[in-house]
Short mmCIF file of C-alpha atoms in Angstrom, two decimals:
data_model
loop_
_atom_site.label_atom_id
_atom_site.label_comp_id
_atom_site.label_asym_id
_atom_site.label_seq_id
_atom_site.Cartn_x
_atom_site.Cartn_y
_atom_site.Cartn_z
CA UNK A 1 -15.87 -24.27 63.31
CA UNK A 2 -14.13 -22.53 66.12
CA UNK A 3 -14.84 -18.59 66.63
CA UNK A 4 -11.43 -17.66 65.67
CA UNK A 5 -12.04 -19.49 62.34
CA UNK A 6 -15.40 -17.64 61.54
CA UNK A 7 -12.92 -14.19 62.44
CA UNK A 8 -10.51 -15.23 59.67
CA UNK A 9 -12.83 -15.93 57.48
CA UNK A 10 -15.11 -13.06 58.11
CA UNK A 11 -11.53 -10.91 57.57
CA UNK A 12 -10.66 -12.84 54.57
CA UNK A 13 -14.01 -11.62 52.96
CA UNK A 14 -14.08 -8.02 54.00
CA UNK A 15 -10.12 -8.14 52.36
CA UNK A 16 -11.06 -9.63 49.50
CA UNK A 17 -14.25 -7.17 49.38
CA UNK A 18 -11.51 -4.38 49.51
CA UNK A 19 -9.52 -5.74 46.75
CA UNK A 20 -12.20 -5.87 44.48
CA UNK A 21 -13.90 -2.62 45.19
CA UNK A 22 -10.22 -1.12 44.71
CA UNK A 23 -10.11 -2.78 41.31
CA UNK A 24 -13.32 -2.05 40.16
CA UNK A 25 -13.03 1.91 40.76
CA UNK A 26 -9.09 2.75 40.24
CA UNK A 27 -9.32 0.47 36.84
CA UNK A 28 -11.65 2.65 35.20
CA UNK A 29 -9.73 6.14 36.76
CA UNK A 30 -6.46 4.31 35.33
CA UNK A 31 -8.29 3.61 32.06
CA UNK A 32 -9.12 7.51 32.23
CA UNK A 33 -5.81 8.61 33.12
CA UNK A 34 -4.09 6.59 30.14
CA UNK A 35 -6.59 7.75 27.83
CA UNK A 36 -6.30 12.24 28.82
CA UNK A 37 -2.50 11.13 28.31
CA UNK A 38 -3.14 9.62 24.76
CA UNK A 39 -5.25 13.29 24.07
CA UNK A 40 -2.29 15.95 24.67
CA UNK A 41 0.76 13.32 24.15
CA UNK A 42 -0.76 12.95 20.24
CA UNK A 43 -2.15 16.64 20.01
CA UNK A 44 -6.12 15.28 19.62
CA UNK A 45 -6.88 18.67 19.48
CA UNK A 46 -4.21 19.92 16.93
CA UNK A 47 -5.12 17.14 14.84
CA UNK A 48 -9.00 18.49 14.96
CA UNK A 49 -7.77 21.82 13.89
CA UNK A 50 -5.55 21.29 11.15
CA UNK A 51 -7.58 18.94 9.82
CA UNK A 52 -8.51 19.55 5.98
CA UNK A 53 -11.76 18.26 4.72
CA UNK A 54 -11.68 19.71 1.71
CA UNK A 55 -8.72 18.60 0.81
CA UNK A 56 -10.04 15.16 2.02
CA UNK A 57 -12.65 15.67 0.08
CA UNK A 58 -10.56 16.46 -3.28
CA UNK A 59 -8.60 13.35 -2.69
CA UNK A 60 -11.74 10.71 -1.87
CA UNK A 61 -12.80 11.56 -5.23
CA UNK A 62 -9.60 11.21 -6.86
CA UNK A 63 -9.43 7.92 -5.92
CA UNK A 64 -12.87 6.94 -7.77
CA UNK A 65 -12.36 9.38 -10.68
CA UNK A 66 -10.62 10.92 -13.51
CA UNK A 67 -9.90 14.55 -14.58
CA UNK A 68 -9.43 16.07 -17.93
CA UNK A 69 -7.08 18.92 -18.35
CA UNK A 70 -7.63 21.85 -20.89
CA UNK A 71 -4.66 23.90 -20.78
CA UNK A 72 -3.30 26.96 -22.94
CA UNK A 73 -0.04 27.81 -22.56
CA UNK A 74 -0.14 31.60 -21.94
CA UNK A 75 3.39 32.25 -23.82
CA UNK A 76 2.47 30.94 -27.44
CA UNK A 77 -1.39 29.93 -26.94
CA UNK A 78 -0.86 26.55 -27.67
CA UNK A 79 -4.13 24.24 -26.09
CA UNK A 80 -3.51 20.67 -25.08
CA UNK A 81 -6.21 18.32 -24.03
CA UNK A 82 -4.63 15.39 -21.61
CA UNK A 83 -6.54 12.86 -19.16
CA UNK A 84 -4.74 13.79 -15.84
CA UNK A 85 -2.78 16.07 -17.81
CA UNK A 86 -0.39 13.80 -18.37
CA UNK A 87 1.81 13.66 -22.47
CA UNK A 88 0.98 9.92 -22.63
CA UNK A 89 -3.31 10.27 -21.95
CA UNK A 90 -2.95 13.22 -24.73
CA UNK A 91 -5.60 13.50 -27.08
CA UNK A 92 -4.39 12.94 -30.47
CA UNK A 93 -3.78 15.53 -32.86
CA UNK A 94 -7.44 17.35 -34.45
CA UNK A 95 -8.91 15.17 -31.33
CA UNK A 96 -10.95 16.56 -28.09
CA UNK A 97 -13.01 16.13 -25.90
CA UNK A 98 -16.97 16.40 -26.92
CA UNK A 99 -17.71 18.77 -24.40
CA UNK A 100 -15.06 21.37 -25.70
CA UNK A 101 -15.86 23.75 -29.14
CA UNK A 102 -14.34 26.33 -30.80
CA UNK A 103 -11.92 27.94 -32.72
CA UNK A 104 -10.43 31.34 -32.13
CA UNK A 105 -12.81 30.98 -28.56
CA UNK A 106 -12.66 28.10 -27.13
CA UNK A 107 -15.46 27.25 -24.80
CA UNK A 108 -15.23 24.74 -22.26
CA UNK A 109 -18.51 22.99 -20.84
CA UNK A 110 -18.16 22.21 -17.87
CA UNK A 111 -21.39 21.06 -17.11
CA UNK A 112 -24.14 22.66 -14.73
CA UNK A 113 -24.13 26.13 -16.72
CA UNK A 114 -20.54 26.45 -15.90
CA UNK A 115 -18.54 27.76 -18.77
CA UNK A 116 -15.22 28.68 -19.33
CA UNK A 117 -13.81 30.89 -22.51
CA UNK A 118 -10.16 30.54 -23.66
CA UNK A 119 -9.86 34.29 -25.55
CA UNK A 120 -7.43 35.66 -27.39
CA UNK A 121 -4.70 37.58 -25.71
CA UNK A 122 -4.75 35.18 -22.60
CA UNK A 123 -8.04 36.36 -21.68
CA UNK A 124 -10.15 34.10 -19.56
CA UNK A 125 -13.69 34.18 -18.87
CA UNK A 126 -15.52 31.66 -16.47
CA UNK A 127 -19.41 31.97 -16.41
CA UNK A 128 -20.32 30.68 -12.46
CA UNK A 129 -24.34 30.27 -11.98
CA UNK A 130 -25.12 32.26 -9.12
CA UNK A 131 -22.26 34.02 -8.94
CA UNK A 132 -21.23 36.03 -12.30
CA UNK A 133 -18.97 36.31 -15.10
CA UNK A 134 -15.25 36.53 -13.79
CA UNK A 135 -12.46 37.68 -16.45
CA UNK A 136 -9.31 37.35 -16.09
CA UNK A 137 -6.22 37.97 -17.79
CA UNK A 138 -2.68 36.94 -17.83
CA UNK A 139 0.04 39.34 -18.11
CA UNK A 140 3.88 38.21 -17.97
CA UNK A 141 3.71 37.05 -14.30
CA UNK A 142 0.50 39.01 -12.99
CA UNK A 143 -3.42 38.42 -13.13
CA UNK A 144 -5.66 41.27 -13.60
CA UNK A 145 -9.13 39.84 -12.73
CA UNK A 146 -12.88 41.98 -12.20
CA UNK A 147 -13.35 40.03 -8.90
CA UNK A 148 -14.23 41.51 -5.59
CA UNK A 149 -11.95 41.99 -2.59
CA UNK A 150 -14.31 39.38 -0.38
CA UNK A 151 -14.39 36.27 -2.43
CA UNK A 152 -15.96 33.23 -1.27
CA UNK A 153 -13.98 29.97 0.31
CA UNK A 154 -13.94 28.75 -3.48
CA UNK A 155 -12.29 31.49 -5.02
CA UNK A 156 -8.71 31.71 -4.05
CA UNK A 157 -6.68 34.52 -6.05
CA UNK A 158 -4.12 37.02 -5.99
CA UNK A 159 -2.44 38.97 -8.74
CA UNK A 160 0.03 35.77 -9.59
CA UNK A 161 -2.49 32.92 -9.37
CA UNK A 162 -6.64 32.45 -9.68
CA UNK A 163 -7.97 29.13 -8.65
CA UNK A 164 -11.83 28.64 -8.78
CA UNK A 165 -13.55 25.40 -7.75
CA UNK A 166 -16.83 24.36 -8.32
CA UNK A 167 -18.89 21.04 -8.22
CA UNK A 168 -18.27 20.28 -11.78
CA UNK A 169 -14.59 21.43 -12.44
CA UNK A 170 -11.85 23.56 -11.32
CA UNK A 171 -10.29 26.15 -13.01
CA UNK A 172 -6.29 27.53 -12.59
CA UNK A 173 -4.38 30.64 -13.82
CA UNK A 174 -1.37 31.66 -13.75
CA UNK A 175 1.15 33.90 -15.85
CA UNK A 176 2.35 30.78 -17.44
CA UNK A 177 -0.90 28.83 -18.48
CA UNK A 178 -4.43 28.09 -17.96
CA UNK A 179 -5.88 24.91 -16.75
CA UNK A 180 -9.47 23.66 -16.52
CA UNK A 181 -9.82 20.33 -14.93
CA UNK A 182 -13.56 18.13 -15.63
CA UNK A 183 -14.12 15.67 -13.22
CA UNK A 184 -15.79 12.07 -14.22
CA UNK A 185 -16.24 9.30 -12.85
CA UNK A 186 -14.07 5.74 -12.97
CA UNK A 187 -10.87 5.02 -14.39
CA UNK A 188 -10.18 6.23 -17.69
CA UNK A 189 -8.23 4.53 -20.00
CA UNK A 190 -7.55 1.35 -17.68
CA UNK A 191 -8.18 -0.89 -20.67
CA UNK A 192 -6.66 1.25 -23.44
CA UNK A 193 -4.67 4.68 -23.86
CA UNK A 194 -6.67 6.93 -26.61
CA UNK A 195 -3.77 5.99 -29.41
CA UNK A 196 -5.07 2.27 -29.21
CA UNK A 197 -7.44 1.59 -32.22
CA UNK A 198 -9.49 -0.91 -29.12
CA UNK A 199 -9.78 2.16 -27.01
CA UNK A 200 -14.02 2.76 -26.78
CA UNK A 201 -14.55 -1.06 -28.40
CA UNK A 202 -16.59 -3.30 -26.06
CA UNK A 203 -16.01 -6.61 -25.23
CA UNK A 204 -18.24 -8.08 -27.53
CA UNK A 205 -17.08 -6.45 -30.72
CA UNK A 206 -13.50 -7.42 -29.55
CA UNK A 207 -14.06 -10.97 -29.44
CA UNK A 208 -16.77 -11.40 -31.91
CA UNK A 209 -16.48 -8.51 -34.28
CA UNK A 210 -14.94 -7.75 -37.46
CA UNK A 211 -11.05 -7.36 -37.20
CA UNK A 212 -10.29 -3.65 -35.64
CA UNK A 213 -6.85 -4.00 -36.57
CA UNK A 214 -5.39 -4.92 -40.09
CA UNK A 215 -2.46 -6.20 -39.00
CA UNK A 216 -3.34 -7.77 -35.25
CA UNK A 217 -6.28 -10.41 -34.82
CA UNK A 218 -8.80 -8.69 -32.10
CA UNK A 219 -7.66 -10.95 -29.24
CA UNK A 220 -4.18 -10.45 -29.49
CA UNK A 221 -3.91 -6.94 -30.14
CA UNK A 222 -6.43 -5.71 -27.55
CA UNK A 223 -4.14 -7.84 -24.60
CA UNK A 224 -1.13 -6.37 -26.28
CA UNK A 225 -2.38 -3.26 -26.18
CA UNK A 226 -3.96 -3.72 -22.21
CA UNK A 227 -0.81 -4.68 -21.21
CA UNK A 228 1.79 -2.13 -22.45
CA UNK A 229 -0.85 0.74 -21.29
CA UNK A 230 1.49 3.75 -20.65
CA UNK A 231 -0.73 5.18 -18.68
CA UNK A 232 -1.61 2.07 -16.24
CA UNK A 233 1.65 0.53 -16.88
CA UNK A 234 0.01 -2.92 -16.33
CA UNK A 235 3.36 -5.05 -17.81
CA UNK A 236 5.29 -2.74 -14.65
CA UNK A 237 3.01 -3.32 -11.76
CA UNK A 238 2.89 -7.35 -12.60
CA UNK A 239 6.68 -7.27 -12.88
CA UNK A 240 7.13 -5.04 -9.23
CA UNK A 241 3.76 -8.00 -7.84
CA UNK A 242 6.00 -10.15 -8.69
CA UNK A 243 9.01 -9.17 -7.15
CA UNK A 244 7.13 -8.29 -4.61
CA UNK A 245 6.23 -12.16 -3.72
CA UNK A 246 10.20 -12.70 -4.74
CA UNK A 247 11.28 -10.84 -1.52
CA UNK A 248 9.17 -12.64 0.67
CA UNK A 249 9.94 -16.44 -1.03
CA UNK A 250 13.34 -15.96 -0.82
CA UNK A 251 14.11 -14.31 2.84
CA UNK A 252 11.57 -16.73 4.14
CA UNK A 253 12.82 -19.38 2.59
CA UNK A 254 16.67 -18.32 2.79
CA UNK A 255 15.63 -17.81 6.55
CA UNK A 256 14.28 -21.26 7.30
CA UNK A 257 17.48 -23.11 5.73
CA UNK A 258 20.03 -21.05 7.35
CA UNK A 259 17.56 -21.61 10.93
CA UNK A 260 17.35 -25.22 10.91
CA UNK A 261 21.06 -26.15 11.40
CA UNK A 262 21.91 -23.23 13.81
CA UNK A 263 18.65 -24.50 15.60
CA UNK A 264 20.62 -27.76 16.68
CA UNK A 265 22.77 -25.66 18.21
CA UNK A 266 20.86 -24.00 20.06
CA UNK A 267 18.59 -26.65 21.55
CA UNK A 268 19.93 -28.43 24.64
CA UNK A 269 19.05 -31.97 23.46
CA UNK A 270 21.25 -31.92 20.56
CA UNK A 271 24.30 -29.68 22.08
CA UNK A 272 25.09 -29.71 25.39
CA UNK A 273 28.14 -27.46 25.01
CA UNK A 274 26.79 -24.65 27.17
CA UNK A 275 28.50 -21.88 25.51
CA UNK A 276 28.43 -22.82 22.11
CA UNK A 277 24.09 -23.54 22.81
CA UNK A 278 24.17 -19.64 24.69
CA UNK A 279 26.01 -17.68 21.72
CA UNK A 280 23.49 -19.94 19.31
CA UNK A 281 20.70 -18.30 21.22
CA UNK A 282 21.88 -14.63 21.79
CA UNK A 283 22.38 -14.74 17.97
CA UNK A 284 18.99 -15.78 17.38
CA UNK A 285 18.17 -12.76 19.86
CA UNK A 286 20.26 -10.18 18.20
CA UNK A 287 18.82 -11.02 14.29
CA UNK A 288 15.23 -10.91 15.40
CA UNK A 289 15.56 -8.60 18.00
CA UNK A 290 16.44 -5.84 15.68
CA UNK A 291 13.09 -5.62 13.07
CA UNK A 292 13.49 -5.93 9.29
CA UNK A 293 13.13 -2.78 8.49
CA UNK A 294 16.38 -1.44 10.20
CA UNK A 295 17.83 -3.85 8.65
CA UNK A 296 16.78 -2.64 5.52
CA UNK A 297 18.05 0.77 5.76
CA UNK A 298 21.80 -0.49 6.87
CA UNK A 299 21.65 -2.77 4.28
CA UNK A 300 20.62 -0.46 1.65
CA UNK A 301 23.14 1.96 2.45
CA UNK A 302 25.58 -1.21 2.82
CA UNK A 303 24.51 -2.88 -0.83
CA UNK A 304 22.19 -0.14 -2.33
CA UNK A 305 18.70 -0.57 -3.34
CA UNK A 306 17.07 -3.46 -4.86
CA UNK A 307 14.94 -6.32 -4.59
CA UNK A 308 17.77 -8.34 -3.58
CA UNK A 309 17.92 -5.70 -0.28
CA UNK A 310 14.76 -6.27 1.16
CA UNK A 311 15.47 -10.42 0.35
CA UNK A 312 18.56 -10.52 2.72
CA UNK A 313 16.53 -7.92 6.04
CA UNK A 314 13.56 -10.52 6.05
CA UNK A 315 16.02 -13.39 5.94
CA UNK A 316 18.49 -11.74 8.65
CA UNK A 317 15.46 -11.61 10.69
CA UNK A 318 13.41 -14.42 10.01
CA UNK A 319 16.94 -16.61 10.58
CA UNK A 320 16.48 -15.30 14.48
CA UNK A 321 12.76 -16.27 14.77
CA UNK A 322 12.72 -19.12 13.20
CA UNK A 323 16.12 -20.59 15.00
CA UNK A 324 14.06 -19.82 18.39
CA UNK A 325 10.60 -21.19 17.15
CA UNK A 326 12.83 -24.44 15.13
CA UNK A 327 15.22 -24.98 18.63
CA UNK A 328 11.97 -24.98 20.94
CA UNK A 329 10.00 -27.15 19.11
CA UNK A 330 13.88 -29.83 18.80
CA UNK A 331 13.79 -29.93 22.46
CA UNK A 332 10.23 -31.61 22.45
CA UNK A 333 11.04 -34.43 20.15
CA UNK A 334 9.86 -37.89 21.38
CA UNK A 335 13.47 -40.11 22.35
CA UNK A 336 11.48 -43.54 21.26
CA UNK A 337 11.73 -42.53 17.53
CA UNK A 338 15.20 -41.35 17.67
CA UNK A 339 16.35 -45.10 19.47
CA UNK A 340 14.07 -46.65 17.18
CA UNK A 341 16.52 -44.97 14.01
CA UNK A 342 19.40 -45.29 16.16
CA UNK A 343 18.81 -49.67 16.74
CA UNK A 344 19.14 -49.90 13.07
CA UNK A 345 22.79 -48.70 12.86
CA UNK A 346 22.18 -45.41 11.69
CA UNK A 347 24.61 -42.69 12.19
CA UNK A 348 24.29 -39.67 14.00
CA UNK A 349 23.05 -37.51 10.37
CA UNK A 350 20.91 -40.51 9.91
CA UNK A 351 19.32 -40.08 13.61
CA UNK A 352 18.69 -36.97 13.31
CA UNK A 353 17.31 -36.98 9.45
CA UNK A 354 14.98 -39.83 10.26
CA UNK A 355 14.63 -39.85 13.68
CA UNK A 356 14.33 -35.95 14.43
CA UNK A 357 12.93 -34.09 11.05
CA UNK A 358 9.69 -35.87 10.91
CA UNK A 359 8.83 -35.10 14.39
CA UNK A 360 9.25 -31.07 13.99
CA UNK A 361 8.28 -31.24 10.14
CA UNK A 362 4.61 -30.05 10.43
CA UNK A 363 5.73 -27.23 12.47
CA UNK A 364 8.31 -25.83 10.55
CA UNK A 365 6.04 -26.09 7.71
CA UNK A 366 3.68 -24.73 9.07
CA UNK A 367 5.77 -21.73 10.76
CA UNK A 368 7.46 -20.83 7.59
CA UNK A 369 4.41 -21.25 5.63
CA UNK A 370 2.71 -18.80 7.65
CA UNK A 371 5.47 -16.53 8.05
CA UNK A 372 5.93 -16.46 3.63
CA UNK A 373 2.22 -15.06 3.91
CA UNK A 374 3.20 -12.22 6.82
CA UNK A 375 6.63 -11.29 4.93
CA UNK A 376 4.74 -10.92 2.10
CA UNK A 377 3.01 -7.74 3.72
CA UNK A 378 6.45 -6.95 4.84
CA UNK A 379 8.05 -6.72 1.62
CA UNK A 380 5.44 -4.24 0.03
CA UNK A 381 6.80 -1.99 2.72
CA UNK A 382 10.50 -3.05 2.93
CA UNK A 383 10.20 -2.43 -1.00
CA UNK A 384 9.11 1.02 -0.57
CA UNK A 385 12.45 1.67 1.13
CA UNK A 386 15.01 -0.59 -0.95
CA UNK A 387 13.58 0.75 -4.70
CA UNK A 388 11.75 -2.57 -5.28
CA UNK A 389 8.43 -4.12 -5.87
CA UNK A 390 4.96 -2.97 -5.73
CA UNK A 391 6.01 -0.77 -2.46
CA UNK A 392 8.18 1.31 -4.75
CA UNK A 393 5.14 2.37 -7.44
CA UNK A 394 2.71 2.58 -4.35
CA UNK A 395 5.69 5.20 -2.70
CA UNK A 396 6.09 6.73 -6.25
CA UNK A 397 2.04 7.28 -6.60
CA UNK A 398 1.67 8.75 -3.22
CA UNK A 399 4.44 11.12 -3.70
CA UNK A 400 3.11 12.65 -6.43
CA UNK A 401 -0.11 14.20 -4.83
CA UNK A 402 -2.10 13.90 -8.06
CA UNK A 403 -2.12 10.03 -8.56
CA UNK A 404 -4.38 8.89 -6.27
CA UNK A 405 -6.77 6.45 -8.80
CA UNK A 406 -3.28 4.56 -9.43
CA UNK A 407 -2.69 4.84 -5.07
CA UNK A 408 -5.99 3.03 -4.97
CA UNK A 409 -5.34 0.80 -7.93
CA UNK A 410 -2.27 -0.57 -5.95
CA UNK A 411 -3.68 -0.99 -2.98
CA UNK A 412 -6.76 -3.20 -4.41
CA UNK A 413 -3.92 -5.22 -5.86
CA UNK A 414 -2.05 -5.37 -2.47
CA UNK A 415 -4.96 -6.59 -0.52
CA UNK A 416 -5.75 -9.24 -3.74
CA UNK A 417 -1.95 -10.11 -3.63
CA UNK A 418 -2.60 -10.62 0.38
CA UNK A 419 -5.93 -12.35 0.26
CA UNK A 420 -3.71 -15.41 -2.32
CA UNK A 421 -1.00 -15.92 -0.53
CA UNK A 422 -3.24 -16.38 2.40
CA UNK A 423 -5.13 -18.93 0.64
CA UNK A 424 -1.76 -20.56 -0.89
CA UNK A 425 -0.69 -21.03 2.50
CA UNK A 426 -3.42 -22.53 3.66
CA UNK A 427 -4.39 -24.73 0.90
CA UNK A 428 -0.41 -25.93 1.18
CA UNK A 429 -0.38 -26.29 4.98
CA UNK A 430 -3.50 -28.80 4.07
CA UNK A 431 -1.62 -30.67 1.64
CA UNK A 432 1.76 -31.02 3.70
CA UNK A 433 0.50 -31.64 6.89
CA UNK A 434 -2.99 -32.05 6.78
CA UNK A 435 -4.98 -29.25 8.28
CA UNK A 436 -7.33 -26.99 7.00
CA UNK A 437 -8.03 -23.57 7.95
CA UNK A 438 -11.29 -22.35 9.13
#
């Protein structure tokens, strides 16, 4: 090796030393750049401060529990006792809850010494270990209460409204009515509503006990009862699963029928028409390019809402990916099967039915197999826009800000709805074309 070769190589070296000592210290300032952009461009700090945790708090154990409402209307007196406060978990008439007594007074045990008396006149009382006795009482529009003027963070009242939280229950006035809410844990009547002779019957006394019903054997009545539930609404959220997995089968499906022809077209084995195989592929572009869920919104303003809706956006833009994916794998077909078809006489349909499908058969299956699981997750979303599905009762939960055990209940059966389609497709894929997921 000459000396002018040891200089280039010695100045090869010392460059590529450079290179890599650039990389390995303006990577980690880029990294650090990106990242203080990420912090003011999404107001980190904002964020911290308007952050709730009590409310987080309130709606963690919503999710897990139940509430029962005591509530006197403060106009004629009348007391109601609802789960979640709602006309269809009512009590039924001469029922309540164990932990309520009474009659002119009635007192409210919340648990923990805390105890609340409904007087006469709209007077309130709430008896807070700790704390004291606070009366209230509601006249008209206005609350006269005995409390200080520095209340503690879980005390929040003026002369229109009182709200008191505590660990075992909250308590709200107003001019109109008075509301105590008991927290328990679980889901209360999941299995039956209170008006159900089966509601508080175990399993066992269902299927081997003496008839509960007169007029229903045990079986029957209790899954007649489960699944009309008003308050669960079991019978709606199969109905909305299942149109749901309708979307999804349909535009995916829909999709990969309309694909396969236009992906002749657009494959330059099969059409060598330049501008007829270009305006194929822009098309293909222009469907997928623009993502289902535009497509939803113009076609729910075009059609209105419906299942049907959020069916034709994941076809629209399925039809583009799958033309592309379908096209690609056309112009990788082997020739020696197609002039094996073609030796026998066949015609061109023939050629391309025997000679072309088989070839790209396991991966069309196997791309619109996989995309049916994916639109799947697509159409709980699209459905929450177009008025259909299990999107629309998970959007109708949400928006109600006090239904979050039914936000949770949907979203277990989302992810179970996910987990079997994902297992459908794979157990199918198996069967069709012979392999098995890890």
């Amino acid at each position: 090796m000459t000396f002018l070769d040891i200089q280039a190589t010695k100045t090869q070296a010392e460059g590529l030393f450079r290179r890599k000592r650039m990389f390995a210290f303006g990577l980690p300032a880029l990294v650090a750049v990106y990242f203080t952009y990420i912090f003011f461009a999404f107001d980190v700090p904002g964020l911290v401060q308007r952050a709730n945790m009590d409310n987080a708090r309130t709606l963690t154990s919503d999710i897990w529990s139940h509430k029962v409402h005591v509530t006197r209307n403060n106009r004629n007196g009348e007391i109601t006792y609802a789960v979640e406060g709602e006309r269809k978990g009512a009590y039924p008439e001469g029922e309540r809850p164990s932990w309520v007594s009474g009659t002119d007074v009635i007192t409210v045990n919340l648990g923990g010494d805390t105890i609340v008396r409904l007087l006469p006149d709209n007077r309130t009382e709430v008896d807070i270990p700790g704390f004291g006795l606070v009366a209230a009482q509601a006249e008209g529009r206005t609350i006269a209460t005995n409390l200080p003027a520095d209340l503690p963070e879980w005390i929040n009242a003026s002369n229109r409204r009182v709200a008191i939280t505590t660990p075992e229950g909250r308590i709200t006035i107003t001019g109109s009515r008075t509301e105590v809410f008991n927290y328990f844990g679980g889901w209360e009547l999941f299995w039956f509503t209170l008006d159900s002779r089966y509601h508080g019957a175990g399993l066992g006394q269902i299927l081997f006990g003496a008839q509960i019903d007169p007029d229903r054997s045990n079986i029957s009545g209790a899954v007649s009862d489960f699944w009309n539930n008003k308050m669960w609404r079991h019978k709606d959220v199969a109905w909305a699963i299942g149109e749901t997995i309708l979307m999804a089968f349909l535009g995916t499906m829909g999709a990969a029928m309309i694909a396969l022809p236009l992906a002749f077209l657009a494959a330059k084995r099969f059409t060598p028409i330049l501008l007829l195989r270009a305006a194929t592929r822009r098309l293909f572009d222009f469907v997928r390019g623009v993502d289902a869920l535009i497509w939803t919104v113009v076609l729910a303003r075009a059609f209105g809402p419906g299942p049907l809706t959020g069916a034709l956006a994941i076809l629209i833009t399925d039809t583009g990916t799958f033309g592309k994916t379908f096209s690609e794998a056309l112009e990788n077909v082997d020739d020696k099967q197609i002039e094996g078809v073609t030796s026998t006489g066949a015609k061109p349909l023939q050629r391309y039915r025997f000679g072309v499908i088989p070839q790209v058969m396991p991966v069309l299956l196997a791309q619109v197999l996989y995309f049916l699981e994916s639109n799947t997750r697509s159409a709980t979303i699209i459905g929450a826009i177009t008025g259909g599905g299990i999107g629309l009762m998970l959007t109708q939960a949400i928006q109600t800000q006090k239904d979050w055990e039914e936000v949770a209940y949907y979203i277990i059966l989302i992810i179970i709805m996910i987990m079997l389609m994902d297992w459908l497709s794979g157990w199918l894929r198996g069967k069709l074309i012979g392999t098995k997921d890890g």
